[in-house]
mmCIF file of C-alpha atoms in Angstrom:
data_model
loop_
_atom_site.group_PDB
_atom_site.id
_atom_site.type_symbol
_atom_site.label_atom_id
_atom_site.label_comp_id
_atom_site.label_asym_id
_atom_site.label_seq_id
_atom_site.Cartn_x
_atom_site.Cartn_y
_atom_site.Cartn_z
ATOM 1 C CA MET G 1 14.351 -15.268 -7.026
ATOM 2 C CA GLU G 2 12.206 -12.214 -5.520
ATOM 3 C CA PHE G 3 8.705 -12.253 -4.912
ATOM 4 C CA SER G 4 6.219 -9.501 -3.989
ATOM 5 C CA VAL G 5 2.539 -9.641 -2.993
ATOM 6 C CA ASN G 6 1.422 -9.368 -6.491
ATOM 7 C CA HIS G 7 3.501 -12.180 -7.477
ATOM 8 C CA PRO G 8 2.927 -15.138 -4.782
ATOM 9 C CA LEU G 9 5.706 -18.018 -4.070
ATOM 10 C CA PRO G 10 4.813 -20.615 -6.576
ATOM 11 C CA GLU G 11 3.836 -23.216 -4.132
ATOM 12 C CA GLY G 12 1.819 -23.298 -0.820
ATOM 13 C CA PRO G 13 -1.062 -21.409 0.232
ATOM 14 C CA ASP G 14 -0.656 -18.341 -1.352
ATOM 15 C CA ALA G 15 -0.030 -19.781 -4.842
ATOM 16 C CA ARG G 16 -3.201 -21.826 -4.611
ATOM 17 C CA TYR G 17 -5.390 -18.894 -3.840
ATOM 18 C CA ALA G 18 -3.665 -16.980 -6.691
ATOM 19 C CA GLU G 19 -4.792 -19.919 -8.638
ATOM 20 C CA HIS G 20 -8.376 -19.871 -7.774
ATOM 21 C CA LEU G 21 -8.451 -16.139 -8.375
ATOM 22 C CA ALA G 22 -6.766 -16.625 -11.931
ATOM 23 C CA ALA G 23 -9.316 -18.968 -12.825
ATOM 24 C CA GLY G 24 -12.231 -16.713 -11.766
ATOM 25 C CA ARG G 25 -13.169 -17.894 -8.281
ATOM 26 C CA LEU G 26 -12.863 -16.435 -4.925
ATOM 27 C CA CYS G 27 -11.891 -19.264 -2.839
ATOM 28 C CA VAL G 28 -10.515 -19.495 0.718
ATOM 29 C CA GLN G 29 -9.095 -21.989 3.181
ATOM 30 C CA ARG G 30 -11.965 -23.394 5.753
ATOM 31 C CA CYS G 31 -10.712 -25.680 8.391
ATOM 32 C CA LYS G 32 -12.169 -29.023 9.070
ATOM 33 C CA GLY G 33 -11.470 -28.971 12.933
ATOM 34 C CA CYS G 34 -13.247 -25.849 13.749
ATOM 35 C CA GLU G 35 -14.909 -25.265 10.544
ATOM 36 C CA ARG G 36 -14.280 -21.657 10.231
ATOM 37 C CA HIS G 37 -13.582 -19.802 7.214
ATOM 38 C CA ILE G 38 -9.483 -18.478 7.123
ATOM 39 C CA PHE G 39 -7.985 -15.509 5.301
ATOM 40 C CA TYR G 40 -5.198 -14.914 4.380
ATOM 41 C CA PRO G 41 -3.724 -18.238 3.379
ATOM 42 C CA ARG G 42 -1.924 -20.182 5.795
ATOM 43 C CA LEU G 43 -0.641 -23.367 6.555
ATOM 44 C CA LEU G 44 -2.374 -23.437 10.174
ATOM 45 C CA CYS G 45 -5.601 -22.662 11.463
ATOM 46 C CA PRO G 46 -5.161 -19.523 13.452
ATOM 47 C CA HIS G 47 -8.231 -20.352 15.469
ATOM 48 C CA CYS G 48 -7.996 -23.955 16.846
ATOM 49 C CA HIS G 49 -4.301 -24.432 15.094
ATOM 50 C CA GLY G 50 -5.802 -27.542 12.825
ATOM 51 C CA GLU G 51 -3.600 -28.885 9.624
ATOM 52 C CA ASP G 52 -6.609 -30.049 7.778
ATOM 53 C CA LEU G 53 -7.816 -27.201 5.632
ATOM 54 C CA ASP G 54 -9.733 -27.017 2.675
ATOM 55 C CA TRP G 55 -10.510 -24.611 -0.143
ATOM 56 C CA VAL G 56 -14.182 -23.430 -0.345
ATOM 57 C CA GLY G 57 -15.452 -21.050 -2.501
ATOM 58 C CA VAL G 58 -17.552 -18.065 -0.736
ATOM 59 C CA SER G 59 -20.142 -15.921 -1.807
ATOM 60 C CA GLY G 60 -18.267 -12.726 -1.914
ATOM 61 C CA LYS G 61 -20.780 -10.997 -0.502
ATOM 62 C CA GLY G 62 -19.881 -8.599 2.839
ATOM 63 C CA THR G 63 -19.905 -5.415 4.621
ATOM 64 C CA VAL G 64 -17.246 -2.437 4.962
ATOM 65 C CA TYR G 65 -15.616 -2.822 8.492
ATOM 66 C CA ALA G 66 -13.263 0.057 8.426
ATOM 67 C CA THR G 67 -12.167 2.449 5.658
ATOM 68 C CA THR G 68 -9.965 5.446 4.847
ATOM 69 C CA VAL G 69 -8.851 7.524 1.915
ATOM 70 C CA ILE G 70 -5.547 7.528 0.240
ATOM 71 C CA ARG G 71 -4.401 10.610 -1.364
ATOM 72 C CA ARG G 72 -1.809 11.278 -3.637
ATOM 73 C CA ARG G 73 -0.061 13.956 -5.260
ATOM 74 C CA PRO G 74 -2.247 14.861 -8.418
ATOM 75 C CA GLU G 75 0.833 13.257 -10.663
ATOM 76 C CA GLN G 76 0.939 10.264 -8.744
ATOM 77 C CA GLY G 77 -3.156 9.744 -9.621
ATOM 78 C CA PRO G 78 -6.533 10.395 -8.054
ATOM 79 C CA PRO G 79 -7.419 9.282 -4.443
ATOM 80 C CA TYR G 80 -8.458 5.860 -3.797
ATOM 81 C CA ASN G 81 -10.297 4.177 -0.978
ATOM 82 C CA LEU G 82 -8.602 1.472 1.244
ATOM 83 C CA CYS G 83 -11.030 -0.534 3.108
ATOM 84 C CA LEU G 84 -11.326 -3.737 5.374
ATOM 85 C CA VAL G 85 -14.301 -6.107 4.428
ATOM 86 C CA GLU G 86 -16.010 -8.409 6.673
ATOM 87 C CA LEU G 87 -17.344 -11.216 3.975
ATOM 88 C CA ASP G 88 -20.519 -13.098 5.031
ATOM 89 C CA GLU G 89 -18.463 -16.043 5.921
ATOM 90 C CA GLY G 90 -16.944 -14.687 9.139
ATOM 91 C CA PHE G 91 -13.612 -13.208 7.830
ATOM 92 C CA ARG G 92 -11.833 -10.142 6.962
ATOM 93 C CA MET G 93 -10.105 -9.198 3.875
ATOM 94 C CA PRO G 94 -8.192 -6.053 2.807
ATOM 95 C CA SER G 95 -9.300 -4.340 -0.614
ATOM 96 C CA ARG G 96 -10.642 -1.415 -1.932
ATOM 97 C CA VAL G 97 -14.442 -0.493 -2.683
ATOM 98 C CA GLU G 98 -14.328 0.481 -6.973
ATOM 99 C CA GLY G 99 -17.116 2.576 -8.733
ATOM 100 C CA VAL G 100 -17.880 5.355 -6.439
ATOM 101 C CA GLU G 101 -15.902 8.086 -5.030
ATOM 102 C CA PRO G 102 -13.441 7.110 -2.405
ATOM 103 C CA GLU G 103 -14.924 9.859 0.157
ATOM 104 C CA THR G 104 -18.436 7.931 -0.072
ATOM 105 C CA VAL G 105 -17.683 4.921 1.211
ATOM 106 C CA ARG G 106 -19.007 4.162 4.877
ATOM 107 C CA VAL G 107 -18.520 1.562 7.988
ATOM 108 C CA GLY G 108 -21.485 -0.860 7.256
ATOM 109 C CA MET G 109 -22.003 -0.292 3.179
ATOM 110 C CA ALA G 110 -22.804 -3.508 1.474
ATOM 111 C CA VAL G 111 -20.359 -4.551 -1.119
ATOM 112 C CA THR G 112 -19.803 -7.449 -3.458
ATOM 113 C CA ALA G 113 -16.670 -9.061 -4.432
ATOM 114 C CA ARG G 114 -14.993 -8.904 -8.262
ATOM 115 C CA ILE G 115 -11.484 -10.260 -9.285
ATOM 116 C CA THR G 116 -9.896 -7.875 -11.532
ATOM 117 C CA GLN G 117 -6.152 -7.527 -12.554
ATOM 118 C CA GLN G 118 -3.731 -5.084 -11.322
ATOM 119 C CA ASP G 119 0.179 -4.883 -12.261
ATOM 120 C CA GLY G 120 -0.488 -8.020 -13.900
ATOM 121 C CA ALA G 121 -1.803 -10.129 -10.826
ATOM 122 C CA ASP G 122 -5.313 -11.316 -10.145
ATOM 123 C CA ILE G 123 -7.043 -9.421 -6.978
ATOM 124 C CA VAL G 124 -9.883 -8.871 -5.118
ATOM 125 C CA VAL G 125 -12.133 -5.471 -5.004
ATOM 126 C CA PHE G 126 -15.474 -4.959 -3.794
ATOM 127 C CA ASP G 127 -18.356 -3.039 -5.458
ATOM 128 C CA PRO G 128 -21.221 -1.425 -3.899
ATOM 129 C CA SER G 129 -24.099 -3.856 -3.764
#
């Protein structure tokens, strides 16, 4: 059986994350030991190495931490933005900002998460707020 980024493993933290997205909820792990939010899904807390992780809903509000524009050949589609968003809860998530021209996305821009589908998988993208 082959897996890709768009189709997570059938069990484990990646699958739980995908289940939450499929239900329309943006949830990430939070460590009960150090109380920090964690993204991407893991088995251990990267901060304190704790094993007791809960799934919690997050606001989806954040700011663009880093950004770039991916340019493609015209027949492959228009350019798009690729960014790293720092969520208000203190973790960073790679994604893209939609609803604006890719070149207008700036570091410090306020954004809000939205769950959408791409290639049959639920993903998180951001819109300017």
